[in-house]
Amino acid sequence: DVKVTQSSRYLVKRTGEKVFLECVQDMDHENMFWYRQDPGLGLRLIYFSYDVKMKEKGDIPEGYSVSREKKERFSLILESASTNQTSMYLCASVRGGESNTEAFFGQGTRLTVV
Amino acid sequence: LAKTTQPISMDSYEGQEVNITCSHNNIATNDYITWYQQFPSQGPRFIIQGYKTKVTNEVASLFIPADRKSSTLSLPRVSLSDTAVYYCLVGGSTSGTYKYIFGTGTRLKVLA
């Protein structure tokens, strides 16, 4: 069965801390995504990666960076956490190739920055 | 990149058919249309995907007109457990990469 696993379900961090959110998929998918979800705003794309060491900015990359050193792992990094980064973070993966296919999501990480 | 527009919310009663329409005027030739369902505190879950005309699976139907500038998700005989947020997503492979952009979704409330 397909699986996308996010390292933490809930996380509380202090302002200014460096925060790592980890996502691992076991489907050998090429494409991986990080979204944040806030009430009334839907899912907003932060960064995505279509291959190891490759990354592209989404709609709201400011304040975030990403790392994809291995195909199965995609990390989201908050260099200096701020209270406006309190949100639900969702990771997704999609198989690559010529035809479109569905995205598989992790369970989400609810991050609170205090 | 194609953006999507959906109604913010809808109410329905149990047993009714629900149709949610999504507008995507800038859809590209290679883009597929995909719908997801999301319950509170969970990640979105795939419902159905299509490219043109009509697609049906065990949970829903997807209607796509010839110009592909909109699509309609049809949920037959909804139940209370169908209360969720439904997202229309347009995206596809461009040079082998994907960039999936979600809209704000439609919050469906099914009433008894």
Short mmCIF file of C-alpha atoms in Angstrom, two decimals:
data_model
loop_
_atom_site.label_atom_id
_atom_site.label_comp_id
_atom_site.label_asym_id
_atom_site.label_seq_id
_atom_site.Cartn_x
_atom_site.Cartn_y
_atom_site.Cartn_z
CA ASP A 1 0.00 0.00 0.00
CA VAL A 2 1.18 3.47 -0.89
CA LYS A 3 2.63 5.47 1.95
CA VAL A 4 3.77 9.01 2.60
CA THR A 5 5.00 9.55 6.12
CA GLN A 6 5.64 12.86 7.81
CA SER A 7 8.00 12.75 10.76
CA SER A 8 5.78 14.54 13.27
CA ARG A 9 2.05 14.95 13.69
CA TYR A 10 2.36 17.91 16.05
CA LEU A 11 5.29 20.21 16.65
CA VAL A 12 5.82 23.25 18.87
CA LYS A 13 8.84 25.45 18.23
CA ARG A 14 10.08 28.80 19.44
CA THR A 15 10.47 31.91 17.31
CA GLY A 16 13.88 31.99 15.66
CA GLU A 17 14.49 28.24 15.84
CA LYS A 18 15.53 26.29 12.79
CA VAL A 19 12.85 23.72 12.06
CA PHE A 20 13.06 20.59 9.96
CA LEU A 21 9.95 18.83 8.65
CA GLU A 22 10.67 15.45 7.13
CA CYS A 23 8.67 13.52 4.56
CA VAL A 24 9.38 10.02 3.32
CA GLN A 25 7.59 8.08 0.58
CA ASP A 26 7.97 4.43 -0.21
CA MET A 27 6.63 4.45 -3.76
CA ASP A 28 9.76 5.44 -5.68
CA HIS A 29 7.98 8.59 -6.87
CA GLU A 30 9.94 11.25 -8.69
CA ASN A 31 7.86 14.24 -7.63
CA MET A 32 7.41 15.49 -4.09
CA PHE A 33 5.64 18.57 -2.75
CA TRP A 34 5.30 20.66 0.37
CA TYR A 35 2.10 22.60 1.03
CA ARG A 36 0.83 24.62 3.92
CA GLN A 37 -2.82 24.83 4.76
CA ASP A 38 -4.48 27.66 6.64
CA PRO A 39 -8.18 28.23 7.33
CA GLY A 40 -9.92 29.78 4.34
CA LEU A 41 -6.81 29.64 2.15
CA GLY A 42 -6.79 26.04 0.97
CA LEU A 43 -3.51 24.34 0.16
CA ARG A 44 -0.70 26.60 -0.94
CA LEU A 45 2.37 25.19 -2.62
CA ILE A 46 5.65 26.07 -0.94
CA TYR A 47 8.21 24.04 -2.89
CA PHE A 48 8.30 20.96 -5.04
CA SER A 49 10.97 18.64 -6.37
CA TYR A 50 10.92 16.51 -9.50
CA ASP A 51 14.17 14.69 -8.90
CA VAL A 52 16.96 14.21 -6.40
CA LYS A 53 18.71 17.52 -5.68
CA MET A 54 16.21 19.37 -7.88
CA LYS A 55 13.76 21.88 -6.46
CA GLU A 56 11.43 24.57 -7.67
CA LYS A 57 9.63 27.33 -5.84
CA GLY A 58 5.92 27.20 -5.44
CA ASP A 59 3.64 30.12 -4.69
CA ILE A 60 4.90 30.93 -1.19
CA PRO A 61 8.57 29.96 -0.81
CA GLU A 62 9.63 32.92 1.34
CA GLY A 63 11.01 31.86 4.70
CA TYR A 64 11.39 28.23 3.62
CA SER A 65 13.99 26.05 1.97
CA VAL A 66 13.98 22.39 0.98
CA SER A 67 16.37 19.51 0.60
CA ARG A 68 16.11 16.36 -1.50
CA GLU A 69 19.27 14.32 -1.12
CA LYS A 70 17.55 10.97 -1.62
CA LYS A 71 14.63 10.12 -3.84
CA GLU A 72 12.41 8.98 -1.00
CA ARG A 73 12.97 11.93 1.31
CA PHE A 74 11.95 15.56 0.96
CA SER A 75 12.69 17.95 3.80
CA LEU A 76 11.16 21.34 4.47
CA ILE A 77 13.32 23.76 6.44
CA LEU A 78 12.22 26.85 8.27
CA GLU A 79 15.49 28.74 8.63
CA SER A 80 14.21 30.99 11.42
CA ALA A 81 10.71 30.11 12.50
CA SER A 82 8.22 32.91 12.94
CA THR A 83 4.72 32.96 14.37
CA ASN A 84 3.19 33.49 10.92
CA GLN A 85 4.53 30.08 9.95
CA THR A 86 2.18 28.42 12.41
CA SER A 87 0.18 26.18 10.11
CA MET A 88 -0.64 22.66 8.94
CA TYR A 89 2.07 21.38 6.62
CA LEU A 90 1.31 18.64 4.12
CA CYS A 91 3.71 16.61 2.03
CA ALA A 92 2.70 14.82 -1.16
CA SER A 93 4.31 12.63 -3.77
CA VAL A 94 3.41 11.88 -7.39
CA ARG A 95 4.78 9.33 -9.78
CA GLY A 96 6.67 10.83 -12.70
CA GLY A 97 6.26 9.97 -16.33
CA GLU A 98 4.33 11.08 -19.37
CA SER A 99 0.83 10.61 -18.01
CA ASN A 100 -0.68 12.42 -15.11
CA THR A 101 -1.47 10.55 -11.97
CA GLU A 102 -2.71 11.09 -8.46
CA ALA A 103 -0.94 12.72 -5.55
CA PHE A 104 -0.54 10.83 -2.29
CA PHE A 105 -0.50 12.89 0.86
CA GLY A 106 0.99 12.43 4.28
CA GLN A 107 -1.08 12.88 7.42
CA GLY A 108 0.14 16.41 7.95
CA THR A 109 2.26 18.17 10.58
CA ARG A 110 0.59 20.83 12.67
CA LEU A 111 3.34 23.28 13.54
CA THR A 112 2.91 25.91 16.22
CA VAL A 113 5.55 28.63 16.56
CA VAL A 114 5.44 30.44 19.88
CA LEU B 1 -0.31 27.69 -14.79
CA ALA B 2 -4.00 26.99 -14.67
CA LYS B 3 -5.83 28.40 -11.65
CA THR B 4 -9.12 27.02 -10.48
CA THR B 5 -12.27 28.64 -9.14
CA GLN B 6 -14.85 26.77 -7.09
CA PRO B 7 -17.78 27.77 -4.89
CA ILE B 8 -16.65 28.32 -1.33
CA SER B 9 -19.35 26.20 0.23
CA MET B 10 -22.42 24.10 -0.49
CA ASP B 11 -25.10 22.46 1.62
CA SER B 12 -27.01 19.35 0.66
CA TYR B 13 -29.27 16.75 2.23
CA GLU B 14 -28.63 13.08 2.60
CA GLY B 15 -29.61 11.05 -0.44
CA GLN B 16 -29.33 13.94 -2.87
CA GLU B 17 -26.97 14.20 -5.80
CA VAL B 18 -24.37 16.92 -5.40
CA ASN B 19 -22.66 18.66 -8.29
CA ILE B 20 -19.63 20.85 -7.69
CA THR B 21 -18.34 22.84 -10.61
CA CYS B 22 -14.79 24.07 -11.06
CA SER B 23 -13.69 26.72 -13.53
CA HIS B 24 -10.24 26.47 -15.09
CA ASN B 25 -10.13 28.82 -18.05
CA ASN B 26 -6.37 28.59 -18.58
CA ILE B 27 -6.08 24.83 -18.67
CA ALA B 28 -3.18 23.62 -20.79
CA THR B 29 -3.30 20.91 -23.41
CA ASN B 30 -1.41 18.42 -21.24
CA ASP B 31 -3.27 19.16 -18.01
CA TYR B 32 -5.48 16.62 -16.32
CA ILE B 33 -8.32 17.49 -13.95
CA THR B 34 -8.28 15.81 -10.59
CA TRP B 35 -10.57 16.05 -7.59
CA TYR B 36 -9.60 15.43 -4.00
CA GLN B 37 -11.55 15.08 -0.78
CA GLN B 38 -10.24 16.25 2.56
CA PHE B 39 -11.55 15.57 6.04
CA PRO B 40 -10.43 17.65 9.04
CA SER B 41 -6.90 16.90 10.26
CA GLN B 42 -6.17 14.61 7.32
CA GLY B 43 -4.35 14.97 4.02
CA PRO B 44 -6.42 15.19 0.82
CA ARG B 45 -7.50 11.93 -0.74
CA PHE B 46 -7.84 11.25 -4.47
CA ILE B 47 -11.41 10.89 -5.74
CA ILE B 48 -11.34 10.96 -9.51
CA GLN B 49 -9.31 12.17 -12.47
CA GLY B 50 -10.10 12.87 -16.09
CA TYR B 51 -8.92 14.53 -19.25
CA LYS B 52 -12.10 14.96 -21.29
CA THR B 53 -15.75 13.84 -21.57
CA LYS B 54 -16.97 11.72 -18.69
CA VAL B 55 -15.24 9.53 -16.15
CA THR B 56 -17.02 7.42 -13.57
CA ASN B 57 -15.74 5.34 -10.69
CA GLU B 58 -17.31 3.73 -7.65
CA VAL B 59 -17.63 7.00 -5.73
CA ALA B 60 -18.13 9.81 -8.24
CA SER B 61 -18.46 10.99 -11.81
CA LEU B 62 -16.51 13.72 -13.51
CA PHE B 63 -17.97 15.65 -16.41
CA ILE B 64 -15.66 17.66 -18.65
CA PRO B 65 -17.04 19.66 -21.59
CA ALA B 66 -15.29 19.78 -24.94
CA ASP B 67 -13.53 23.07 -24.27
CA ARG B 68 -12.23 21.72 -20.90
CA LYS B 69 -12.54 25.15 -19.29
CA SER B 70 -14.63 23.74 -16.49
CA SER B 71 -15.43 20.43 -14.88
CA THR B 72 -18.16 19.10 -12.62
CA LEU B 73 -17.75 16.58 -9.85
CA SER B 74 -20.94 14.64 -9.26
CA LEU B 75 -21.50 12.76 -6.00
CA PRO B 76 -24.56 10.50 -6.18
CA ARG B 77 -26.74 10.10 -3.09
CA VAL B 78 -24.52 11.81 -0.56
CA SER B 79 -24.42 10.76 3.07
CA LEU B 80 -23.35 12.58 6.23
CA SER B 81 -19.87 11.08 5.84
CA ASP B 82 -19.40 12.99 2.57
CA THR B 83 -19.16 16.24 4.54
CA ALA B 84 -15.69 17.42 3.62
CA VAL B 85 -13.74 19.93 1.56
CA TYR B 86 -13.47 19.10 -2.13
CA TYR B 87 -10.60 20.42 -4.21
CA CYS B 88 -10.38 20.72 -7.96
CA LEU B 89 -6.85 20.47 -9.23
CA VAL B 90 -5.50 21.11 -12.68
CA GLY B 91 -2.01 20.02 -13.51
CA GLY B 92 0.16 17.80 -15.52
CA SER B 93 3.52 17.02 -16.87
CA THR B 94 5.51 19.82 -18.39
CA SER B 95 8.87 18.58 -19.55
CA GLY B 96 8.53 15.69 -17.14
CA THR B 97 7.85 17.79 -14.06
CA TYR B 98 4.64 18.43 -12.20
CA LYS B 99 3.41 21.50 -10.43
CA TYR B 100 0.13 20.89 -8.70
CA ILE B 101 -1.74 24.01 -7.67
CA PHE B 102 -4.76 23.65 -5.42
CA GLY B 103 -7.58 26.15 -5.17
CA THR B 104 -9.37 27.08 -1.98
CA GLY B 105 -11.78 24.17 -2.24
CA THR B 106 -15.52 23.76 -1.73
CA ARG B 107 -16.75 22.99 1.75
CA LEU B 108 -19.64 20.55 1.39
CA LYS B 109 -21.96 20.09 4.32
CA VAL B 110 -24.42 17.23 4.16
CA LEU B 111 -27.44 17.65 6.39
CA ALA B 112 -29.67 14.92 7.78
#
